XYZ file of C-alpha atoms in Angstrom:
285
model
C 8.907 -0.848 3.473
C 8.708 -3.301 0.652
C 8.842 -6.171 2.946
C 6.213 -4.203 4.907
C 3.848 -4.400 1.848
C 3.632 -7.996 0.931
C 3.728 -9.163 4.214
C 0.572 -6.914 5.155
C -1.152 -8.696 1.866
C -0.183 -11.810 2.473
C -1.806 -11.547 6.130
C -4.936 -9.792 4.574
C -5.005 -12.378 1.861
C -4.981 -15.880 4.943
C -8.018 -13.730 6.754
C -10.322 -13.957 3.189
C -9.233 -17.671 2.762
C -10.922 -18.334 5.771
C -13.801 -16.181 5.343
C -14.579 -17.450 2.006
C -14.201 -20.921 3.971
C -17.675 -20.437 5.348
C -19.308 -21.425 2.769
C -17.654 -24.509 2.763
C -18.228 -27.866 4.917
C -14.751 -27.499 6.275
C -12.363 -28.842 8.863
C -10.441 -25.729 10.647
C -7.618 -28.066 12.014
C -7.137 -30.169 8.621
C -6.687 -26.620 6.969
C -3.873 -25.583 9.499
C -2.279 -29.145 9.253
C -2.091 -28.743 5.459
C -0.701 -25.267 6.257
C 2.347 -25.714 8.055
C 2.912 -29.025 5.114
C 2.991 -26.078 2.361
C 4.892 -23.790 4.590
C 8.068 -25.933 5.593
C 8.365 -26.689 1.768
C 8.077 -23.508 0.668
C 10.506 -22.929 3.179
C 13.060 -25.912 2.679
C 12.189 -25.344 -1.239
C 12.865 -21.588 -1.532
C 15.462 -20.781 0.751
C 17.130 -24.053 1.600
C 17.712 -23.322 5.815
C 20.672 -25.612 6.369
C 19.214 -28.576 8.686
C 22.768 -29.777 9.315
C 23.173 -26.810 11.504
C 21.258 -26.978 14.239
C 22.055 -27.788 17.546
C 21.333 -27.186 20.973
C 22.893 -24.228 20.483
C 20.291 -22.741 18.614
C 17.509 -20.383 20.770
C 14.963 -23.266 22.081
C 13.757 -20.981 24.270
C 11.868 -19.168 21.944
C 11.438 -21.771 18.932
C 9.312 -24.490 21.081
C 6.653 -21.947 22.687
C 6.493 -20.297 18.963
C 5.615 -22.752 17.388
C 3.509 -24.488 19.977
C 1.716 -21.305 20.010
C 1.033 -20.308 16.098
C -1.286 -23.561 15.290
C -3.501 -22.781 18.435
C -3.560 -19.562 17.800
C -4.617 -20.477 14.409
C -7.478 -21.807 15.796
C -8.592 -18.912 17.533
C -8.613 -16.692 14.612
C -10.382 -18.771 12.167
C -12.677 -19.048 14.746
C -12.968 -15.176 15.396
C -13.208 -14.736 11.425
C -16.336 -17.331 12.087
C -18.122 -16.456 14.910
C -17.142 -12.678 15.037
C -16.505 -11.665 11.325
C -13.464 -10.688 9.646
C -13.262 -6.543 10.247
C -13.735 -7.695 14.584
C -11.235 -9.655 14.369
C -8.744 -7.898 12.819
C -9.034 -5.042 14.582
C -8.620 -7.761 17.356
C -5.884 -9.436 15.757
C -4.082 -5.822 15.365
C -5.084 -4.545 18.932
C -2.346 -6.329 20.116
C 0.462 -4.070 18.796
C 0.103 -2.577 22.142
C 2.098 -5.475 24.163
C 5.026 -5.917 21.429
C 4.997 -1.624 20.885
C 5.106 -2.332 25.003
C 8.283 -5.157 24.706
C 10.172 -2.185 22.767
C 10.303 0.008 25.329
C 10.612 -2.442 27.870
C 12.513 -5.133 27.009
C 14.412 -3.582 23.346
C 15.163 -0.318 25.579
C 13.811 1.571 21.934
C 13.984 4.789 22.354
C 10.650 6.719 21.256
C 10.326 10.106 19.319
C 7.310 12.545 19.947
C 5.705 12.312 16.606
C 6.089 8.300 17.634
C 4.259 8.594 19.741
C 1.573 10.720 19.018
C 1.386 8.053 16.221
C 0.584 5.096 18.813
C -1.941 8.108 20.660
C -3.669 8.213 17.763
C -3.804 4.563 16.613
C -5.267 3.339 19.970
C -9.021 5.458 19.421
C -8.515 3.915 15.729
C -8.488 0.427 16.484
C -11.140 1.222 19.243
C -14.040 2.777 16.593
C -13.120 -0.092 13.934
C -13.093 -2.689 16.909
C -16.841 -0.693 17.815
C -18.905 -2.345 14.701
C -21.977 -3.681 14.895
C -22.561 -7.925 14.225
C -25.908 -9.585 13.332
C -23.976 -12.550 15.338
C -25.812 -12.261 18.546
C -24.169 -14.706 20.389
C -20.592 -12.277 20.383
C -17.557 -14.969 21.404
C -15.894 -12.053 22.520
C -13.140 -15.490 23.248
C -12.084 -15.874 20.144
C -11.268 -12.399 19.465
C -9.397 -12.167 23.134
C -7.603 -14.838 23.344
C -6.635 -13.960 19.334
C -5.342 -10.602 20.924
C -3.043 -11.658 23.105
C -1.803 -14.476 21.651
C -0.461 -12.664 18.564
C 0.485 -9.961 20.803
C 2.769 -12.965 23.064
C 3.528 -13.875 18.852
C 4.720 -10.936 17.631
C 7.591 -10.588 20.707
C 9.268 -13.823 19.967
C 9.736 -13.790 15.942
C 11.017 -10.564 17.649
C 13.440 -12.082 19.216
C 14.360 -14.557 16.366
C 15.158 -12.098 13.752
C 17.787 -10.606 16.450
C 19.119 -13.812 16.616
C 22.684 -14.481 15.379
C 22.867 -18.188 15.918
C 20.984 -19.050 13.083
C 20.023 -17.563 9.964
C 16.125 -17.024 9.784
C 15.132 -19.080 6.941
C 16.877 -22.167 9.386
C 14.502 -20.224 11.907
C 11.287 -20.048 10.556
C 11.628 -24.016 9.194
C 12.540 -25.185 12.223
C 9.032 -23.326 14.513
C 6.526 -24.679 11.456
C 8.210 -28.053 12.163
C 7.470 -27.866 15.675
C 3.940 -26.637 14.319
C 3.095 -28.782 12.506
C 3.959 -31.531 15.126
C 1.630 -30.062 17.298
C -0.928 -29.517 14.607
C -1.134 -33.352 13.870
C -1.518 -34.465 16.977
C -5.076 -32.774 17.127
C -5.876 -34.074 13.827
C -4.834 -37.331 14.876
C -7.119 -37.134 17.783
C -9.917 -36.061 15.394
C -9.420 -38.573 13.484
C -9.439 -42.181 15.637
C -11.394 -40.566 18.261
C -14.243 -37.795 16.793
C -14.191 -39.937 13.571
C -13.975 -36.960 11.622
C -12.637 -37.865 7.564
C -9.487 -36.273 5.213
C -11.125 -34.201 2.920
C -9.619 -33.158 -0.486
C -11.344 -29.404 0.470
C -9.489 -29.241 3.185
C -5.974 -29.694 1.321
C -6.551 -26.974 -0.640
C -7.950 -24.522 1.200
C -4.717 -25.662 3.253
C -2.622 -24.955 0.616
C -3.865 -21.735 0.331
C -3.146 -20.534 3.684
C 0.087 -22.153 3.949
C 1.087 -20.554 0.971
C 0.190 -16.760 2.373
C 1.120 -17.776 5.571
C 4.952 -18.759 4.951
C 4.523 -15.321 2.345
C 3.181 -13.119 5.102
C 6.213 -14.896 7.781
C 8.948 -14.607 5.894
C 7.891 -10.525 4.994
C 7.198 -10.055 8.999
C 11.053 -10.921 9.579
C 12.406 -9.199 6.485
C 10.876 -6.343 8.003
C 12.213 -6.384 11.424
C 15.624 -6.954 10.036
C 15.045 -4.080 7.457
C 14.116 -1.902 10.399
C 15.959 -3.459 13.462
C 16.493 -0.351 15.329
C 12.663 -0.035 15.558
C 10.901 -2.482 16.121
C 7.679 -0.409 16.837
C 7.290 0.915 13.386
C 7.388 -2.967 12.104
C 3.914 -3.423 14.678
C 2.812 -0.584 14.386
C 2.402 0.108 10.234
C 1.815 -4.113 10.116
C -1.075 -3.668 13.025
C -2.755 -0.061 10.995
C -2.036 -1.590 7.245
C -4.119 -4.911 7.778
C -6.272 -3.525 10.219
C -6.920 -0.570 6.500
C -6.497 -3.545 3.853
C -9.225 -6.124 5.647
C -12.046 -3.268 6.997
C -11.606 -2.584 2.552
C -12.185 -5.767 1.951
C -14.827 -6.374 4.419
C -16.441 -3.398 2.722
C -16.158 -3.701 -0.893
C -16.045 -8.165 -0.762
C -17.904 -8.798 1.778
C -20.301 -6.020 2.347
C -20.083 -5.835 5.434
C -21.904 -3.468 7.686
C -19.444 -0.097 8.610
C -21.091 2.613 10.696
C -19.517 6.120 10.658
C -17.394 5.732 13.793
C -15.728 2.388 11.740
C -14.476 5.398 9.016
C -12.982 7.716 11.281
C -11.256 4.822 12.824
C -10.112 4.043 9.404
C -9.237 7.901 9.131
C -7.229 7.799 12.057
C -5.251 4.748 10.931
C -4.282 6.311 8.206
C -2.905 9.076 10.073
C -1.668 7.431 12.388
C 0.606 5.058 9.671
C 1.584 8.332 7.797
C 2.986 9.191 11.600
C 4.602 6.224 12.172
C 6.622 5.915 9.031
C 7.819 9.650 8.876
C 8.753 8.818 12.376
C 11.674 6.977 10.707
C 13.274 9.603 9.237
C 13.533 11.574 13.043
C 15.451 8.771 14.311
């Protein structure tokens, strides 16, 4: 469970960094690019990925779509936080848990016990109640959280497949995916610099470095959690998503003074119950 807790804290911190970044004139694309530069460096220096082992036998059918999806969904995540707020964005992101949970049943042949099924039945209304938060923004741009929801669902499934792959160690897989993501986002940065005349700025570097450190920790600990719970991927899916919702909402309320209704509080309570049930369901399998 330690890996899950660390992944949750890193994930929430990334959202907080983007939230704080609203106070400054930042270029989100440059932040995401610097994020992958630092994530690659951390992966290389701390985990020494075996680059020489990379060959055609590697699961490129997983690496390439994941490497493309990560920066694109990152951009939508930042836009959603900007336009819809951190609580709604977290809720939309974590509603995506039902996509990989369905995959755990249909693709990974996971058996569900009664307690886990009850936990998921509680988790759905919990997330809906949290998502019902009112907003002062009258121009609700739901396309951003909608893309975040579907995108993170697909990313969760692809990360699960990487965690199960045995052809390469997961640090090496992570290094490859981050490298692909960096190439994709660099193409976008180059387009903005050349055609849109957006200059490189030092504040984008600073925020990108912070995001890179915590994004690296989030992904690394998430993969480790999947390896620790290899036979129960839904445990990781659900606990990760519920945990981020709870911590993210608490941060939004306590730090950013976001307004929360009675429905939201009830949703948080249901989320806690769901996490407890999911944790105990692990003992029964």
